[in-house]
Short mmCIF file of C-alpha atoms in Angstrom, two decimals:
data_model
loop_
_atom_site.label_atom_id
_atom_site.label_comp_id
_atom_site.label_asym_id
_atom_site.label_seq_id
_atom_site.Cartn_x
_atom_site.Cartn_y
_atom_site.Cartn_z
CA MET A 255 -48.49 -34.77 5.50
CA PRO A 256 -48.17 -32.40 2.56
CA GLU A 257 -45.28 -29.63 3.26
CA ILE A 258 -46.95 -26.29 4.51
CA ALA A 259 -45.38 -24.06 2.08
CA GLU A 260 -43.63 -21.01 4.17
CA PRO A 261 -45.63 -17.94 3.85
CA TRP A 262 -43.40 -15.43 2.45
CA THR A 263 -43.48 -17.81 -1.37
CA LEU A 264 -47.46 -16.84 -1.07
CA GLY A 265 -47.24 -12.73 -1.07
CA PRO A 266 -44.26 -10.01 -0.63
CA VAL A 267 -43.44 -9.09 2.70
CA VAL A 268 -43.66 -5.94 4.21
CA VAL A 269 -41.26 -4.41 6.92
CA THR A 270 -41.70 -0.74 7.74
CA GLY A 271 -39.10 0.80 9.92
CA GLY A 272 -36.85 -1.23 7.14
CA THR A 273 -34.40 1.24 6.23
CA GLY A 274 -33.23 1.60 9.56
CA HIS A 275 -30.57 -0.54 12.07
CA VAL A 276 -32.25 -3.68 12.72
CA GLY A 277 -34.99 -3.14 9.98
CA MET A 278 -31.93 -3.72 7.45
CA ALA A 279 -30.72 -6.67 9.49
CA ILE A 280 -34.61 -8.00 8.69
CA ALA A 281 -35.02 -7.10 5.44
CA ARG A 282 -31.87 -8.63 4.50
CA ALA A 283 -32.84 -11.78 6.08
CA PHE A 284 -35.91 -11.79 4.09
CA LEU A 285 -34.25 -11.24 0.71
CA ALA A 286 -31.74 -14.26 1.91
CA ALA A 287 -35.16 -16.65 1.76
CA GLY A 288 -35.75 -16.02 -1.21
CA ALA A 289 -38.76 -13.35 -0.53
CA THR A 290 -39.87 -10.48 -2.48
CA THR A 291 -39.14 -7.36 0.14
CA ILE A 292 -40.79 -4.44 0.26
CA ALA A 293 -38.61 -2.21 2.97
CA ILE A 294 -40.51 1.11 3.73
CA GLY A 295 -38.84 3.84 5.46
CA SER A 296 -40.01 7.84 6.28
CA ASN A 297 -36.85 9.23 4.71
CA PRO A 298 -36.56 9.67 1.54
CA GLN A 299 -32.65 9.93 1.64
CA ARG A 300 -32.41 7.23 3.71
CA THR A 301 -34.65 4.81 1.89
CA GLU A 302 -32.87 5.47 -1.49
CA ALA A 303 -29.56 4.77 0.54
CA ALA A 304 -31.41 1.36 1.49
CA GLY A 305 -32.65 0.62 -1.36
CA ALA A 306 -29.15 0.95 -3.21
CA GLU A 307 -27.78 -1.39 -0.49
CA LEU A 308 -30.82 -4.06 -0.60
CA ALA A 309 -30.49 -4.79 -4.01
CA ALA A 310 -27.06 -6.46 -4.06
CA HIS A 311 -29.57 -8.97 -1.91
CA GLY A 312 -32.59 -10.22 -3.76
CA LYS A 313 -36.33 -8.89 -4.77
CA ALA A 314 -36.04 -5.64 -2.70
CA HIS A 315 -38.00 -2.84 -3.14
CA VAL A 316 -38.19 0.26 -1.11
CA MET A 317 -40.63 3.02 -0.61
CA ALA A 318 -40.56 6.64 1.06
CA ALA A 319 -44.07 6.92 3.21
CA ASP A 320 -46.26 8.26 6.48
CA ILE A 321 -47.89 5.66 7.68
CA SER A 322 -48.60 6.91 10.31
CA GLU A 323 -51.70 8.37 8.55
CA PRO A 324 -54.15 5.64 8.17
CA ASP A 325 -55.18 7.02 5.10
CA ASN A 326 -51.28 7.15 3.33
CA VAL A 327 -51.88 3.18 4.47
CA ARG A 328 -53.93 2.26 2.36
CA LEU A 329 -52.40 4.33 -0.68
CA VAL A 330 -49.16 2.09 0.31
CA LEU A 331 -50.75 -0.95 0.65
CA ASP A 332 -52.38 -0.67 -2.61
CA ASP A 333 -49.44 0.45 -4.27
CA VAL A 334 -47.99 -2.90 -2.99
CA GLU A 335 -51.00 -5.11 -3.65
CA GLN A 336 -50.90 -3.58 -7.55
CA ARG A 337 -47.29 -3.91 -7.78
CA PHE A 338 -46.24 -7.55 -6.18
CA GLY A 339 -49.31 -9.09 -4.60
CA THR A 340 -51.56 -9.11 -1.68
CA PRO A 341 -48.97 -9.19 1.78
CA ALA A 342 -48.12 -12.57 3.85
CA VAL A 343 -46.11 -11.34 5.63
CA LEU A 344 -45.98 -7.85 7.93
CA VAL A 345 -43.31 -6.61 10.21
CA ASN A 346 -43.93 -3.58 11.92
CA GLY A 347 -40.94 -1.68 12.68
CA ALA A 348 -41.14 1.78 12.57
CA GLY A 349 -40.43 3.63 15.16
CA ILE A 350 -39.20 6.55 17.09
CA ASN A 351 -37.35 7.34 20.89
CA PHE A 352 -36.39 10.39 22.95
CA HIS A 353 -35.44 10.37 25.83
CA ARG A 354 -37.03 12.68 28.10
CA LEU A 355 -38.27 12.88 32.09
CA ILE A 356 -41.90 13.05 32.74
CA ARG A 357 -41.49 16.22 34.20
CA ASP A 358 -40.30 17.99 30.28
CA LEU A 359 -42.18 16.15 28.64
CA THR A 360 -44.90 18.43 25.74
CA SER A 361 -47.69 17.65 24.64
CA ASP A 362 -46.94 17.56 21.10
CA GLU A 363 -44.36 14.48 22.21
CA PHE A 364 -46.91 12.53 23.64
CA ASP A 365 -49.02 12.51 20.46
CA LEU A 366 -46.25 12.62 17.97
CA ILE A 367 -44.34 9.49 19.31
CA PHE A 368 -47.74 7.42 20.01
CA LYS A 369 -48.63 7.87 16.38
CA VAL A 370 -45.74 6.66 14.96
CA ASN A 371 -44.75 4.03 17.09
CA VAL A 372 -48.58 2.62 17.88
CA LYS A 373 -50.77 4.56 15.45
CA SER A 374 -48.96 3.15 12.64
CA MET A 375 -48.81 -0.11 13.99
CA LEU A 376 -52.41 -0.70 14.69
CA PHE A 377 -53.81 0.56 11.29
CA MET A 378 -50.83 -1.28 8.91
CA SER A 379 -52.16 -4.59 11.21
CA ARG A 380 -55.05 -4.00 10.16
CA GLU A 381 -55.26 -3.34 7.26
CA ALA A 382 -52.54 -6.10 6.21
CA CYS A 383 -54.29 -8.38 8.00
CA GLU A 384 -57.75 -7.41 6.08
CA ARG A 385 -56.48 -8.38 2.91
CA MET A 386 -54.72 -11.40 3.70
CA GLY A 387 -57.82 -12.64 5.37
CA ARG A 388 -60.00 -11.95 1.74
CA ALA A 389 -56.83 -13.31 -0.26
CA GLN A 390 -56.62 -16.75 2.28
CA ILE A 391 -53.36 -15.92 3.01
CA ARG A 392 -52.51 -18.02 6.13
CA GLY A 393 -50.01 -14.89 6.90
CA ARG A 394 -47.63 -13.32 9.46
CA VAL A 395 -47.21 -10.37 11.83
CA VAL A 396 -44.87 -9.70 14.15
CA ASN A 397 -44.22 -6.10 15.65
CA ILE A 398 -40.79 -5.18 16.90
CA THR A 399 -41.34 -4.15 20.11
CA SER A 400 -38.99 -3.48 22.96
CA GLY A 401 -37.92 -5.00 26.42
CA ASN A 402 -38.43 -1.30 27.43
CA TYR A 403 -42.61 -2.23 27.31
CA ARG A 404 -40.69 -4.88 30.37
CA TYR A 405 -40.04 -2.12 32.84
CA ALA A 406 -39.31 1.60 33.13
CA ARG A 407 -36.24 3.34 33.34
CA PRO A 408 -35.76 7.11 33.69
CA ASP A 409 -36.41 9.66 30.93
CA ALA A 410 -38.09 6.41 28.89
CA ALA A 411 -41.39 6.32 30.43
CA LEU A 412 -43.40 7.19 27.13
CA TYR A 413 -41.39 5.53 25.46
CA SER A 414 -42.29 2.36 27.36
CA ALA A 415 -45.93 2.92 27.51
CA THR A 416 -45.71 2.98 23.67
CA LYS A 417 -43.97 -0.80 23.71
CA ALA A 418 -46.59 -1.92 26.44
CA ALA A 419 -49.41 -0.20 23.63
CA MET A 420 -47.73 -2.38 21.13
CA GLU A 421 -47.18 -5.08 23.42
CA MET A 422 -51.30 -5.52 24.75
CA LEU A 423 -52.50 -4.74 20.85
CA THR A 424 -50.43 -7.60 19.46
CA ARG A 425 -52.61 -10.00 21.91
CA GLY A 426 -55.95 -7.92 20.60
CA LEU A 427 -54.74 -8.69 16.99
CA ALA A 428 -54.16 -11.90 17.36
CA LEU A 429 -57.26 -12.31 19.28
CA GLU A 430 -58.76 -10.96 16.82
CA TYR A 431 -57.20 -12.12 13.45
CA GLY A 432 -55.96 -15.87 14.33
CA HIS A 433 -59.33 -17.74 12.78
CA SER A 434 -58.17 -16.26 9.19
CA GLY A 435 -55.17 -18.77 9.96
CA ILE A 436 -53.10 -15.08 10.26
CA ALA A 437 -50.07 -15.27 13.53
CA ILE A 438 -49.60 -12.47 14.59
CA ASN A 439 -46.63 -11.86 17.83
CA ALA A 440 -43.80 -9.70 18.65
CA VAL A 441 -39.75 -9.57 18.56
CA ALA A 442 -38.67 -7.08 21.99
CA PRO A 443 -35.44 -6.60 21.73
CA GLY A 444 -33.20 -5.07 24.45
CA LEU A 445 -30.25 -2.87 23.65
CA VAL A 446 -29.18 -3.42 19.97
CA ASP A 447 -25.72 -3.61 19.21
CA ARG A 448 -23.69 -0.98 17.12
CA PRO A 449 -20.30 -2.27 15.81
CA GLY A 450 -17.75 0.53 15.52
CA THR A 451 -19.75 2.98 16.87
CA THR A 452 -17.82 5.45 18.69
CA ASP A 453 -20.48 7.05 20.70
CA PRO A 454 -19.09 7.18 24.58
CA ALA A 455 -23.42 7.45 25.65
CA PHE A 456 -23.49 4.44 24.04
CA LEU A 457 -20.80 2.47 24.86
CA LYS A 458 -21.63 3.61 28.59
CA VAL A 459 -25.05 1.30 28.10
CA ALA A 460 -24.17 -0.90 26.18
CA ASP A 461 -21.55 -2.33 28.87
CA TYR A 462 -23.87 -1.85 31.71
CA TYR A 463 -26.29 -3.99 30.12
CA ARG A 464 -23.92 -6.45 29.10
CA GLY A 465 -22.68 -6.18 32.91
CA GLN A 466 -26.32 -6.61 33.62
CA SER A 467 -27.40 -9.26 31.17
CA ALA A 468 -27.27 -13.48 31.76
CA ASN A 469 -25.25 -14.27 28.83
CA HIS A 470 -23.47 -11.02 28.93
CA VAL A 471 -23.80 -9.86 25.09
CA LEU A 472 -26.22 -7.08 24.22
CA ALA A 473 -28.37 -8.47 21.06
CA THR A 474 -27.49 -7.87 17.23
CA PRO A 475 -30.19 -6.86 14.38
CA GLU A 476 -29.12 -10.15 13.16
CA ALA A 477 -30.25 -12.19 16.70
CA VAL A 478 -33.69 -9.88 16.02
CA ALA A 479 -34.20 -11.14 12.20
CA GLY A 480 -33.44 -14.37 12.31
CA ALA A 481 -36.63 -14.27 15.78
CA VAL A 482 -38.83 -12.25 13.22
CA MET A 483 -37.88 -15.87 10.39
CA PHE A 484 -38.79 -18.04 12.64
CA LEU A 485 -42.42 -16.28 14.03
CA SER A 486 -42.81 -15.56 10.04
CA SER A 487 -42.80 -19.46 9.54
CA ALA A 488 -44.43 -21.99 8.75
CA ALA A 489 -43.28 -24.03 11.94
CA ALA A 490 -44.93 -20.81 14.06
CA GLN A 491 -48.28 -21.30 13.62
CA ALA A 492 -49.15 -22.63 16.62
CA ILE A 493 -48.14 -19.18 17.86
CA ALA A 494 -50.49 -16.41 18.95
CA GLY A 495 -50.15 -13.03 20.60
CA ASP A 496 -46.82 -13.91 22.12
CA THR A 497 -42.90 -12.33 22.72
CA ILE A 498 -40.19 -13.07 22.06
CA VAL A 499 -37.26 -11.05 23.92
CA ILE A 500 -34.09 -10.88 22.95
CA ASP A 501 -31.91 -9.67 25.53
CA GLY A 502 -28.84 -11.73 26.07
CA GLY A 503 -31.49 -12.28 29.58
CA PHE A 504 -31.28 -8.87 30.86
CA SER A 505 -34.52 -8.82 31.99
CA ALA A 506 -34.93 -12.18 33.64
CA GLY A 507 -33.65 -10.55 36.93
CA ARG A 508 -31.24 -9.15 38.97
CA LEU A 509 -27.76 -9.95 38.50
CA ASP A 510 -27.02 -6.52 40.92
CA PHE A 511 -29.22 -8.07 43.88
CA PRO A 512 -27.00 -8.16 46.92
CA ARG A 513 -26.69 -12.23 47.76
CA ARG A 514 -27.17 -13.55 51.37
CA SER A 515 -24.58 -14.52 53.43
CA SER A 516 -24.46 -18.41 53.63
#
């Protein structure tokens, strides 16, 4: 049987949220595989810094853009296509979070988080898939959701709702674009470790996650990147509309459930 080419050899890789903690790890993984990789961020200063760091790892390019507006999505992908070719892999990693109890949420906050987390993912995916289809590229789309799509907690209901929406849209996109050979899936990290941080609030939550996860570990940016690479590979052609959860087993069940005496 002829060897099937890895999708990232057929065109560039686009990583939105590619200048953040997890996005940088994903970009580095594709660069290590030899892919032309475009990391997109919304903050010009952070994008510039990310570009300097990623340049040492391969064929890296960075762009600062607001992709929460559909018109900007088209402009960004027009630019990518003209300079590097039709994207063969899209990783939707752009997202924001803020901790708010439901009683404190404002209408503007509702609109903002859905715009950044959900709207940008949907329109980037649609535009990229249409272009892949026209170019007859059997590409990949991987959406970075969150373990929060599976469980709620105080002060994160709205964030969790956006991740649940991304999960369902991942399935819908997979059904509608699978006929073009485009495999669309998601990766849902739990709490992602930040080695070296001294933030007491983060460390407190990290201790809780470790204590209540089956494997007593946190997700790492590299583990998330590894799952993204697999779902973007030729080996994942038969996987569609599914999600890999990386949380050490935190969402598998309750370790703190009272045991019955024998």
